[in-house]
Coordinates of C-alpha atoms in Angstrom, one line a residue:
M1 CA 44.7 -3.1 13.0
S2 CA 43.8 0.6 12.6
A3 CA 40.8 1.2 14.5
K4 CA 39.1 2.5 10.8
K5 CA 39.7 -1.0 9.4
S6 CA 38.5 -2.7 12.7
G7 CA 35.8 -0.6 12.4
A8 CA 35.0 -0.5 8.9
V9 CA 35.1 -4.9 9.5
L10 CA 33.5 -5.1 12.6
F11 CA 30.5 -2.8 11.0
G12 CA 30.6 -6.0 8.2
L13 CA 31.0 -8.8 10.7
A14 CA 27.8 -6.8 13.1
R15 CA 26.1 -7.3 9.6
S16 CA 26.7 -10.8 7.9
D17 CA 25.7 -12.6 11.8
L18 CA 22.8 -9.9 11.5
A19 CA 21.8 -11.9 8.2
H20 CA 23.1 -15.2 9.2
E21 CA 20.5 -15.3 12.3
W22 CA 17.7 -13.4 10.3
I23 CA 14.3 -14.9 11.9
L24 CA 16.0 -13.7 15.3
S25 CA 17.6 -10.2 13.6
L26 CA 13.4 -9.8 12.9
C27 CA 12.4 -10.4 15.9
L28 CA 14.0 -8.0 17.1
V29 CA 13.7 -5.3 14.2
L30 CA 9.2 -6.0 15.0
A31 CA 10.2 -5.5 18.3
V32 CA 11.4 -2.5 17.3
A33 CA 8.9 -1.8 15.2
A34 CA 5.8 -2.2 17.7
V35 CA 7.6 -0.1 20.7
L36 CA 7.9 2.8 18.0
A37 CA 4.9 3.0 15.2
P38 CA 2.1 3.3 18.4
L39 CA 4.1 6.3 19.3
L40 CA 4.5 7.6 16.1
I41 CA 0.4 6.9 15.9
L42 CA -0.5 8.8 18.9
F43 CA 2.3 11.7 18.5
G44 CA 0.4 12.2 14.9
L45 CA -2.7 12.4 15.8
K46 CA -2.1 14.2 18.7
Y47 CA 0.0 16.8 16.7
G48 CA -2.2 16.9 13.5
T49 CA -5.5 17.3 16.0
I50 CA -3.7 20.0 17.9
A51 CA -2.4 21.6 14.6
T52 CA -6.2 22.2 12.6
L53 CA -7.6 23.3 16.0
R54 CA -4.4 25.5 16.3
H55 CA -5.1 26.4 12.4
R56 CA -9.0 26.5 12.6
L57 CA -8.1 29.0 16.1
I58 CA -5.9 31.3 13.4
Q59 CA -7.6 30.6 10.7
D60 CA -11.3 31.8 12.2
P61 CA -11.9 35.5 12.7
R62 CA -14.6 35.0 14.9
N63 CA -11.8 33.3 17.4
R64 CA -9.9 36.7 17.8
E65 CA -13.2 38.7 17.6
I66 CA -13.5 40.7 21.6
R67 CA -17.1 42.5 21.9
P68 CA -18.1 44.6 24.3
M69 CA -21.0 43.4 27.1
V70 CA -22.1 46.3 27.6
S71 CA -23.3 50.0 25.8
K72 CA -20.6 52.6 26.9
A73 CA -19.5 56.4 24.8
F74 CA -16.2 55.6 23.8
D75 CA -15.2 59.0 21.7
L76 CA -12.9 59.1 18.9
D77 CA -9.4 60.0 21.5
W78 CA -10.1 55.9 23.2
F79 CA -10.4 54.3 19.2
E80 CA -7.0 56.4 18.8
R81 CA -5.6 54.4 20.9
M82 CA -6.7 51.2 21.3
K83 CA -5.8 51.3 16.6
A84 CA -2.5 52.6 18.2
R85 CA -1.6 49.2 20.0
R86 CA -0.2 46.3 18.5
D87 CA -1.8 43.7 19.2
V88 CA -5.2 45.5 17.9
A89 CA -5.7 43.7 14.2
F90 CA -8.6 46.1 14.0
I91 CA -11.4 48.2 15.0
I92 CA -14.1 50.5 14.6
P93 CA -16.7 51.7 16.6
Y94 CA -20.5 50.8 16.8
T95 CA -23.4 52.3 16.8
R96 CA -26.8 51.8 18.9
Q97 CA -28.1 48.9 18.4
I98 CA -31.2 48.9 18.8
S99 CA -30.4 51.5 15.5
A100 CA -28.7 49.0 13.2
V101 CA -31.7 47.0 11.8
L102 CA -32.5 48.1 7.8
E103 CA -35.6 46.1 5.3
V104 CA -33.6 45.5 2.5
G105 CA -35.1 44.0 -0.9
R106 CA -34.2 43.1 -4.1
A107 CA -36.6 46.4 -5.1
P108 CA -38.9 48.6 -4.9
D109 CA -42.1 46.9 -4.6
G110 CA -40.9 43.2 -3.8
K111 CA -40.2 41.3 -0.9
M112 CA -38.6 43.4 2.0
E113 CA -36.2 41.8 4.6
G114 CA -35.1 42.7 7.6
L115 CA -31.0 42.6 8.7
D116 CA -28.6 43.6 10.9
I117 CA -25.7 46.5 9.8
I118 CA -22.8 46.0 11.2
P119 CA -19.8 48.4 9.7
T120 CA -16.6 47.4 8.1
A121 CA -13.5 49.9 7.2
Q122 CA -10.4 49.0 5.6
G123 CA -8.6 45.8 7.6
D124 CA -11.4 43.8 8.7
R125 CA -10.0 40.1 9.2
L126 CA -14.4 38.7 9.3
V127 CA -14.4 40.3 5.9
L128 CA -11.6 40.0 4.1
E129 CA -11.0 36.0 5.7
N130 CA -14.2 35.0 4.5
G131 CA -14.0 35.6 0.8
A132 CA -15.7 38.6 0.0
P133 CA -13.8 42.6 -0.3
I134 CA -13.9 45.4 1.7
P135 CA -17.4 47.7 0.4
G136 CA -17.1 51.3 -0.7
E137 CA -19.2 54.3 -1.1
G138 CA -22.7 52.8 -2.1
Q139 CA -21.5 49.2 -1.6
C140 CA -23.0 46.1 1.1
V141 CA -21.3 43.1 2.0
L142 CA -24.1 40.3 2.5
S143 CA -23.4 37.6 5.0
A144 CA -24.1 33.7 3.8
S145 CA -27.6 33.6 5.2
A146 CA -29.2 37.2 4.3
A147 CA -28.1 36.5 1.1
E148 CA -30.0 33.4 0.7
A149 CA -32.9 35.0 2.4
L150 CA -32.8 38.0 0.0
N151 CA -31.5 35.3 -3.1
A152 CA -29.0 38.5 -3.9
K153 CA -25.0 37.3 -5.3
S154 CA -22.2 39.3 -6.3
G155 CA -23.5 43.2 -8.5
D156 CA -27.3 42.9 -7.3
T157 CA -29.0 46.4 -6.6
L158 CA -30.6 46.6 -3.3
I159 CA -32.9 48.4 -1.8
A160 CA -31.8 49.8 2.3
E161 CA -34.5 51.7 4.3
A162 CA -34.7 53.5 7.2
R163 CA -37.8 52.9 9.5
R164 CA -38.6 55.6 12.5
I165 CA -42.3 57.0 14.3
K166 CA -42.4 60.4 14.7
G167 CA -45.2 61.5 16.3
T168 CA -47.6 59.9 15.3
K169 CA -46.6 58.9 11.6
Y170 CA -44.1 56.6 10.1
E171 CA -41.4 57.8 8.1
S172 CA -39.0 55.8 5.6
G173 CA -35.4 57.1 4.1
R174 CA -34.1 54.9 1.1
M175 CA -30.8 54.1 -0.7
E176 CA -29.9 51.6 -3.1
L177 CA -26.7 49.4 -2.5
T178 CA -25.1 47.7 -4.7
V179 CA -23.7 44.2 -3.3
A180 CA -19.9 43.5 -3.3
G181 CA -19.6 40.1 -2.7
V182 CA -21.0 37.3 -0.5
L183 CA -19.3 36.3 2.4
S184 CA -18.5 32.6 3.1
P185 CA -21.3 30.7 5.8
R186 CA -18.7 30.6 8.5
A187 CA -18.4 34.5 9.3
S188 CA -21.2 35.0 10.5
S189 CA -25.2 33.1 11.5
L190 CA -26.7 36.6 11.8
K191 CA -28.3 38.1 8.6
A192 CA -26.1 40.9 8.5
L193 CA -25.4 43.8 5.6
F194 CA -21.3 45.0 6.3
V195 CA -21.7 48.0 5.3
P196 CA -19.3 51.4 5.9
L197 CA -19.3 53.3 9.1
P198 CA -21.3 56.6 7.7
V199 CA -23.7 54.4 5.8
L200 CA -24.8 53.2 9.8
E201 CA -24.4 56.7 11.4
A202 CA -26.5 57.9 8.6
V203 CA -29.7 55.2 9.8
E204 CA -29.0 56.1 13.4
R205 CA -29.0 60.2 12.7
Y206 CA -32.4 59.2 10.9
K207 CA -34.0 56.9 13.3
D208 CA -33.2 60.4 16.4
G209 CA -35.5 61.3 14.2
R210 CA -32.6 63.8 12.6
A211 CA -32.1 64.8 9.1
V212 CA -29.6 63.3 6.9
S213 CA -28.9 65.0 3.6
K214 CA -26.3 62.8 1.8
Y215 CA -29.9 60.3 1.1
G216 CA -32.6 63.3 1.1
W217 CA -33.8 62.3 4.6
S218 CA -36.1 64.9 6.0
G219 CA -35.7 65.8 10.0
D220 CA -33.8 68.6 12.7
V221 CA -30.3 69.5 12.1
P222 CA -28.4 69.6 15.6
L223 CA -26.8 72.4 15.1
A224 CA -23.9 73.7 17.5
F225 CA -24.5 76.0 20.1
P226 CA -21.5 78.4 21.4
V227 CA -20.6 78.1 25.4
F228 CA -18.8 80.4 27.5
S229 CA -15.7 80.2 29.7
G230 CA -17.3 83.5 31.7
V231 CA -19.0 87.1 31.6
V232 CA -17.2 90.2 31.8
V233 CA -20.1 91.6 33.2
A234 CA -19.9 96.1 33.1
L235 CA -21.7 98.8 35.4
D236 CA -21.1 102.3 36.5
E237 CA -21.4 101.1 40.2
P238 CA -20.3 97.9 41.8
L239 CA -22.1 95.5 43.1
S240 CA -23.3 94.9 46.9
R241 CA -22.3 91.4 47.9
V242 CA -25.5 90.0 47.5
E243 CA -26.4 90.5 44.2
E244 CA -23.1 88.6 43.0
F245 CA -23.7 86.1 45.3
R246 CA -27.2 85.7 43.5
L247 CA -24.7 86.1 39.5
V248 CA -23.5 82.8 41.3
N249 CA -26.2 81.8 42.3
N250 CA -27.9 79.0 40.2
T251 CA -26.5 80.5 37.1
G252 CA -24.3 78.0 35.7
F253 CA -21.6 80.0 36.9
T254 CA -19.6 78.9 40.3
K255 CA -17.1 82.2 40.9
I256 CA -16.4 85.7 40.5
E257 CA -13.8 88.0 40.8
R258 CA -13.3 92.0 39.7
L259 CA -11.1 92.9 37.4
D260 CA -9.2 96.0 36.7
R261 CA -8.3 98.0 33.4
T262 CA -4.9 96.2 33.6
K263 CA -6.5 93.0 34.1
L264 CA -8.7 93.3 31.5
K265 CA -6.7 94.4 29.0
E266 CA -4.1 91.4 29.7
L267 CA -7.3 88.9 29.7
T268 CA -9.3 89.8 27.1
G269 CA -7.3 93.0 24.8
L270 CA -10.5 95.1 26.2
G271 CA -10.4 98.5 26.7
L272 CA -13.2 100.3 29.4
E273 CA -13.9 103.8 30.4
A274 CA -12.1 104.1 33.8
D275 CA -15.1 104.7 36.0
K276 CA -16.5 101.9 35.4
T277 CA -16.8 98.7 36.9
V278 CA -15.8 95.3 35.9
Y279 CA -16.9 92.0 36.9
L280 CA -15.9 88.3 35.5
V281 CA -18.6 86.3 36.2
S282 CA -17.0 82.1 35.2
S283 CA -17.0 79.1 36.9
R284 CA -14.5 76.6 37.6
K285 CA -14.5 73.0 35.6
E286 CA -17.7 73.3 32.9
Q287 CA -18.3 75.7 30.1
A288 CA -21.6 77.8 30.0
G289 CA -23.9 78.0 27.6
Q290 CA -25.9 80.6 25.6
E291 CA -28.2 80.1 29.3
S292 CA -26.4 80.9 31.1
V293 CA -25.9 84.4 29.8
L294 CA -30.0 85.0 29.9
A295 CA -29.4 83.9 33.5
I296 CA -27.2 87.2 34.4
K297 CA -29.0 89.0 32.3
R298 CA -32.3 88.2 34.2
R299 CA -30.5 88.9 37.9
L300 CA -29.3 92.5 36.1
R301 CA -32.4 93.4 35.2
G302 CA -33.5 97.8 36.1
K303 CA -29.4 98.1 36.1
E304 CA -27.2 99.9 32.8
A305 CA -24.9 96.4 32.3
L306 CA -22.7 95.4 29.6
L307 CA -22.6 91.9 29.6
I308 CA -19.4 90.6 27.1
P309 CA -19.5 86.8 27.1
F310 CA -15.6 85.4 27.6
V311 CA -13.2 82.8 26.2
R312 CA -10.0 81.2 27.0
E313 CA -6.8 80.6 25.1
L314 CA -8.9 80.9 21.9
E315 CA -6.2 80.6 19.2
V316 CA -6.2 80.2 15.2
E317 CA -5.5 80.8 12.2
L318 CA -5.7 83.0 9.6
S319 CA -5.7 83.0 5.7
D320 CA -6.3 85.2 2.8
G321 CA -8.1 84.5 -0.2
S322 CA -5.0 82.5 -1.9
D323 CA -4.1 81.2 1.0
K324 CA -1.3 82.7 2.0
I325 CA -1.1 83.2 5.4
L326 CA -1.6 86.2 7.6
G327 CA -0.8 83.5 10.8
R328 CA -1.7 82.7 14.2
F329 CA -4.2 85.0 16.2
S330 CA -5.8 85.0 19.6
L331 CA -9.7 85.7 19.8
T332 CA -12.0 87.5 21.8
G333 CA -15.6 87.7 21.9
L334 CA -17.4 91.4 21.3
P335 CA -21.0 91.9 22.0
S336 CA -23.2 91.8 18.3
D337 CA -25.1 94.8 19.0
P338 CA -22.5 97.7 19.0
A339 CA -25.1 100.3 20.6
P340 CA -24.6 99.1 25.3
A341 CA -21.0 98.9 24.2
G342 CA -20.2 102.8 23.1
R343 CA -22.4 103.7 26.1
F344 CA -19.3 102.5 28.3
G345 CA -16.8 103.3 26.3
L346 CA -16.1 99.8 24.6
S347 CA -12.7 99.2 22.7
P348 CA -11.8 98.6 19.7
V349 CA -16.2 99.2 19.4
P350 CA -17.6 95.9 17.7
P351 CA -18.2 96.8 13.7
W352 CA -20.8 94.3 12.8
E353 CA -23.1 97.0 11.0
N354 CA -23.2 94.2 8.2
N355 CA -26.5 91.9 8.7
D356 CA -26.9 88.4 7.2
R357 CA -29.7 87.4 5.3
D358 CA -32.6 87.5 8.0
G359 CA -30.8 91.0 8.9
R360 CA -29.5 89.1 12.2
P361 CA -25.7 90.8 12.8
G362 CA -23.9 89.1 11.1
L363 CA -22.0 85.9 12.3
R364 CA -18.5 85.3 10.5
R365 CA -17.3 88.3 10.9
I366 CA -13.8 89.3 12.1
M367 CA -11.8 92.8 12.9
L368 CA -8.0 92.3 12.4
P369 CA -5.2 94.2 12.8
A370 CA -4.5 97.0 9.7
G371 CA -2.6 96.4 7.5
L372 CA -3.3 92.2 7.6
A373 CA -6.9 92.5 5.1
S374 CA -9.1 95.7 3.9
A375 CA -12.8 95.7 5.2
G376 CA -14.8 93.8 3.3
D377 CA -12.2 91.2 1.8
E378 CA -12.1 87.8 3.2
V379 CA -10.1 85.5 5.0
K380 CA -10.5 81.9 5.8
L381 CA -10.4 80.3 9.1
R382 CA -8.7 77.7 10.4
L383 CA -9.3 76.4 14.2
R384 CA -6.8 72.6 14.8
E385 CA -8.0 70.4 18.1
Q386 CA -5.4 67.1 18.0
D387 CA -7.2 65.4 14.9
R388 CA -9.6 67.6 14.6
D389 CA -10.7 70.2 11.9
L390 CA -12.4 73.3 11.1
S391 CA -11.8 75.9 8.4
F392 CA -14.8 79.0 7.1
P393 CA -14.9 81.3 5.1
L394 CA -14.8 84.9 7.7
K395 CA -15.5 88.6 6.0
V396 CA -13.8 91.6 7.2
A397 CA -15.8 93.5 9.2
G398 CA -13.5 96.3 11.1
L399 CA -9.5 97.0 11.0
L400 CA -8.5 98.1 14.2
E401 CA -5.0 100.9 14.1
D402 CA -3.0 99.6 16.3
S403 CA -0.9 96.4 15.2
G404 CA 2.1 96.5 16.9
G405 CA 2.7 94.4 20.3
R406 CA 0.3 92.1 21.3
A407 CA -2.4 93.9 20.1
G408 CA -1.4 92.6 16.2
R409 CA -1.3 89.1 17.6
R410 CA -5.7 89.4 18.4
A411 CA -8.6 89.4 16.6
Y412 CA -12.2 89.9 17.6
V413 CA -15.5 88.1 16.2
P414 CA -19.2 88.0 17.8
A415 CA -18.6 86.6 21.1
E416 CA -21.5 83.7 19.6
L417 CA -18.9 83.3 16.9
A418 CA -15.6 82.8 19.8
G419 CA -18.4 80.7 21.4
L420 CA -19.7 78.5 18.9
L421 CA -15.5 77.9 18.5
N422 CA -15.2 77.6 21.8
L423 CA -17.1 73.7 21.5
F424 CA -14.4 72.8 19.3
K425 CA -12.5 72.2 22.1
E426 CA -14.7 69.6 23.1
R427 CA -17.7 68.6 20.5
D428 CA -16.9 67.8 17.2
F429 CA -19.5 69.9 14.6
S430 CA -18.2 71.2 10.2
F431 CA -19.7 74.0 8.4
E432 CA -22.2 73.4 5.8
P433 CA -22.0 76.9 3.4
A434 CA -24.8 75.9 1.5
E435 CA -26.6 76.0 4.7
D436 CA -24.5 78.8 6.2
R437 CA -24.5 77.2 9.8
F438 CA -22.4 74.9 12.4
V439 CA -23.9 70.7 12.9
L440 CA -22.9 69.6 14.6
E441 CA -21.5 65.5 14.6
R442 CA -21.7 62.8 17.0
R443 CA -20.5 62.5 19.6
G444 CA -19.4 58.9 20.7
Y445 CA -20.2 55.9 19.7
S446 CA -21.2 52.9 22.0
G447 CA -20.2 49.6 20.8
F448 CA -16.8 48.3 18.5
R449 CA -15.8 45.4 16.5
L450 CA -12.2 44.3 17.7
Y451 CA -10.5 42.0 16.5
A452 CA -7.2 40.5 18.2
A453 CA -3.5 40.4 15.8
A454 CA -2.8 36.8 17.5
I455 CA -5.4 34.1 19.1
D456 CA -2.3 34.5 22.0
Q457 CA -3.2 38.2 22.9
V458 CA -6.5 38.0 23.2
A459 CA -6.8 37.2 26.7
D460 CA -4.2 40.4 27.5
L461 CA -6.9 42.1 25.8
R462 CA -9.4 41.3 27.0
R463 CA -8.0 41.8 30.9
D464 CA -6.6 45.8 29.3
L465 CA -10.4 45.8 28.4
E466 CA -11.8 45.0 31.9
K467 CA -9.1 47.4 34.1
E468 CA -10.4 49.8 32.1
G469 CA -14.2 49.2 33.1
I470 CA -15.8 47.8 29.6
P471 CA -17.2 44.1 30.5
V472 CA -15.9 41.9 27.1
H473 CA -17.0 38.5 25.4
T474 CA -14.1 36.5 23.5
E475 CA -13.6 33.0 22.2
A476 CA -10.8 32.8 25.9
E477 CA -12.6 29.7 26.1
R478 CA -12.5 28.2 23.9
I479 CA -8.5 28.9 23.0
A480 CA -7.8 28.2 26.4
D481 CA -9.4 24.6 26.1
V482 CA -7.2 24.0 22.9
T483 CA -3.8 25.2 24.6
E484 CA -4.9 23.3 27.5
L485 CA -5.9 20.2 25.0
D486 CA -1.7 20.5 24.0
T487 CA -0.7 19.9 27.3
Y488 CA -2.3 17.2 28.3
L489 CA -2.2 15.3 25.0
T490 CA 1.4 16.3 25.0
L491 CA 1.9 15.2 29.7
I492 CA 0.1 11.7 27.8
F493 CA 2.3 11.2 25.2
W494 CA 5.4 11.4 27.3
L495 CA 4.3 9.6 29.5
I496 CA 3.0 6.9 26.5
A497 CA 6.7 7.0 25.5
A498 CA 8.5 7.2 28.8
V499 CA 6.7 3.4 29.3
G500 CA 7.3 1.8 25.9
L501 CA 10.8 3.1 25.3
G502 CA 12.3 2.1 28.6
G503 CA 10.1 -2.1 27.5
G504 CA 11.8 -1.2 24.2
A505 CA 15.2 -0.6 25.9
A506 CA 15.2 -3.4 28.6
S507 CA 13.7 -6.0 25.6
L508 CA 16.4 -4.9 23.3
V509 CA 19.3 -4.9 26.2
A510 CA 18.8 -8.5 26.7
S511 CA 18.4 -9.6 23.5
L512 CA 21.6 -7.6 22.4
Y513 CA 23.3 -8.9 25.9
A514 CA 22.1 -12.9 25.8
S515 CA 23.4 -12.4 21.8
V516 CA 26.7 -11.6 23.3
E517 CA 27.0 -14.4 25.6
R518 CA 25.9 -16.9 23.1
K519 CA 28.3 -15.8 20.8
R520 CA 31.4 -15.4 23.1
R521 CA 33.6 -18.2 21.6
D522 CA 33.4 -16.5 18.7
L523 CA 34.2 -13.3 20.2
S524 CA 36.8 -14.4 22.2
I525 CA 38.8 -16.0 18.7
L526 CA 38.3 -13.1 16.7
R527 CA 40.2 -11.3 20.7
L528 CA 42.6 -14.0 20.0
I529 CA 43.3 -13.2 16.4
G530 CA 44.4 -9.5 17.3
L531 CA 40.8 -7.5 17.4
S532 CA 41.2 -5.1 20.8
G533 CA 38.5 -5.1 23.6
A534 CA 37.7 -1.0 23.0
A535 CA 37.0 -2.5 19.2
L536 CA 35.0 -5.4 19.9
F537 CA 33.0 -2.9 22.3
R538 CA 31.5 -1.9 18.9
F539 CA 31.0 -5.1 17.7
P540 CA 26.9 -4.8 20.1
V541 CA 26.6 -1.4 19.1
Y542 CA 26.8 -1.9 15.8
Q543 CA 24.2 -4.3 16.2
S544 CA 21.6 -2.9 18.6
L545 CA 21.9 0.2 15.6
M546 CA 21.8 -1.8 12.2
I547 CA 18.6 -2.8 14.8
A548 CA 17.2 0.2 15.8
G549 CA 17.0 1.5 11.9
G550 CA 15.2 -1.1 10.6
G551 CA 12.7 -1.2 13.9
Y552 CA 12.2 3.0 12.7
A553 CA 11.2 1.9 8.9
V554 CA 9.1 -0.3 9.1
A555 CA 7.2 2.1 12.2
V556 CA 7.3 4.5 9.2
G557 CA 5.7 2.7 7.0
F558 CA 3.1 1.2 9.6
F559 CA 2.5 4.7 10.7
L560 CA 2.1 6.6 6.6
S561 CA 0.1 4.2 6.0
L562 CA -2.2 4.2 9.4
A563 CA -2.0 7.9 9.3
W564 CA -3.7 8.0 5.2
L565 CA -6.1 6.0 6.2
I566 CA -7.1 8.1 8.7
N567 CA -7.3 11.3 7.6
T568 CA -9.1 9.3 4.2
L569 CA -11.3 8.2 6.5
F570 CA -12.5 11.5 7.7
Q571 CA -11.8 14.0 5.0
T572 CA -15.4 14.7 4.9
H573 CA -14.8 17.1 8.7
L574 CA -11.5 18.4 7.4
R575 CA -11.0 21.4 5.2
A576 CA -8.1 21.9 2.6
G577 CA -4.9 21.5 3.5
E578 CA -5.9 20.3 7.3
S579 CA -5.3 16.3 8.5
L580 CA -6.2 15.0 11.9
C581 CA -2.7 12.6 11.8
R582 CA 0.5 14.1 10.6
L583 CA 3.9 14.4 11.6
S584 CA 6.5 16.7 10.0
W585 CA 10.6 15.9 8.5
V586 CA 11.6 17.3 11.9
H587 CA 9.8 14.9 14.3
L588 CA 10.0 12.5 11.4
A589 CA 13.8 13.3 12.2
A590 CA 13.7 13.4 16.2
A591 CA 11.7 10.4 16.3
L592 CA 14.9 8.7 14.7
G593 CA 17.9 10.2 16.2
G594 CA 15.8 9.7 19.7
T595 CA 15.7 5.8 18.4
L596 CA 19.4 5.5 17.5
A597 CA 20.2 7.0 21.4
T598 CA 17.9 4.5 23.3
A599 CA 18.6 1.8 21.0
G600 CA 22.9 2.7 21.1
A601 CA 22.4 2.9 25.3
A602 CA 20.6 -0.2 25.9
S603 CA 24.2 -1.7 24.0
L604 CA 26.4 -0.5 26.5
I605 CA 25.9 -3.6 28.6
A606 CA 26.1 -5.8 26.0
A607 CA 29.2 -3.9 24.2
W608 CA 31.1 -3.6 27.9
R609 CA 30.4 -7.3 28.2
T610 CA 32.5 -8.1 25.2
T611 CA 35.8 -6.3 26.4
R612 CA 35.6 -8.8 29.0
I613 CA 35.5 -12.0 26.8
D614 CA 39.0 -13.1 27.5
P615 CA 40.8 -14.8 24.6
A616 CA 42.3 -17.5 25.6
E617 CA 39.0 -19.3 26.5
A618 CA 39.4 -20.0 22.4
L619 CA 42.3 -22.1 23.4
R620 CA 41.0 -23.5 26.2
D621 CA 37.4 -24.9 24.2
E622 CA 39.7 -26.6 22.0

């Protein structure tokens, strides 16, 4: 008999034998189901609970939020560096907490509520994942508690009021904001107003006593101020050692050196009469302001001296009125008053005869090499510092005759303007053409809102920030609790599974072995009629697999019924799409494979026993 045919015959005999002893077979099926069903339910609870908790951790952006626990200055470069990290999904600066409050109401004379202001921008996970759009200019998003307190909804117009005490007077500035959306209650328990960052910056400036022209709020204007690398001092006679020391003692400068004509020309592009003594008073590290220049001037009182505030390495781009690029130039500052410059033979001579509207020497003036423009023309200066850009117009006040060589790459501006541009290397400011002034922008921020790209990256981000000396608060403990719970439940499951499967396998081994012993005469007859021992080996294996398959089917049916009951009883505690007890088809397929493999292994002893049955036993019995 062929192996294929004998296998089909044995499978049919094994099935018929189980059907003949259906009561015993049913007991074995139920025994397998009794072992397997609790394991499926236990694993279903473990998987469903952990999956639900993990899903909530992932879906709730608050669990990915990282908040600083100290107020510290963070510059724009730090934020750009953090944005470039792949594990950072969103980050936005935060102003001082004391400034982040607005009084908000639905009408000018209605009830006002004090709301926390929270900055937001494109990509804000807390807003986008809680049912609201990112607010644009003139818009805001309310937390659920804030919307309830104001009785406001999407589309309503709110009156927001910033208040401050200036001297002994209370002052306030108002703005209108349109509600773009309301967050779900899980987003925040605070009465909060989510607005674009510029709104929060404006409120902070106003509470600091400064003006905010965009909203018509009055106050002081933080104007940019010049800073210098040093001062070139020209004298008729050399200074004594004591006089040199006085120039670097408590003046803001720390270094003094003599310059010859060649060094002066190379460093500044300036020329002086040959009989003049020239010094460069400078600082090794820090820049110095106008007060330091005035200190030098006071120390030289009684001496005829020419002071030229000096700026190092100031490269700018110039274009004409049609935006045609004229080239890049090194800027040198010239004194505002041309009279002493002429007496010392300074070249070029400052051409600052044109005055501004207040009668003072014009600040936005420039002296260019001849051939690039004409006197009286307007050119545009552009200065770039990393990702910052400053541009404003200048009037050509004079021309340089020598435009060749290095001189052709140098331009001259009033020393105060050169100092302002030097400040731009360290501080951000902008030019306001309507007021003809340079206004300082903020230096940095006191905090931030940061969201990790995934909950598994929160711990790494926290470690990196704490290495920078920034203590932060995260939900890392909650994330760790869920991870540990998953580990402990997995361990418990496999311990219980090992005991249950071991007991079930032992029971199946005993039952199959006993069945073979009871059927020794029948099995020996099968050997006698031609079935080999190797073929008969499969008889208990087939029976074991059929019993295991039946037990698995009963166990799955019981599991599905109980899982439905559990999820129904606890549905009030579950959100849409969540289950407390569930298994995927992958888990069920793995359970089936494991069950059949265990049953197959358990049948091997009984199968081996069939190969030891002698065909002569049937003849002896006859």
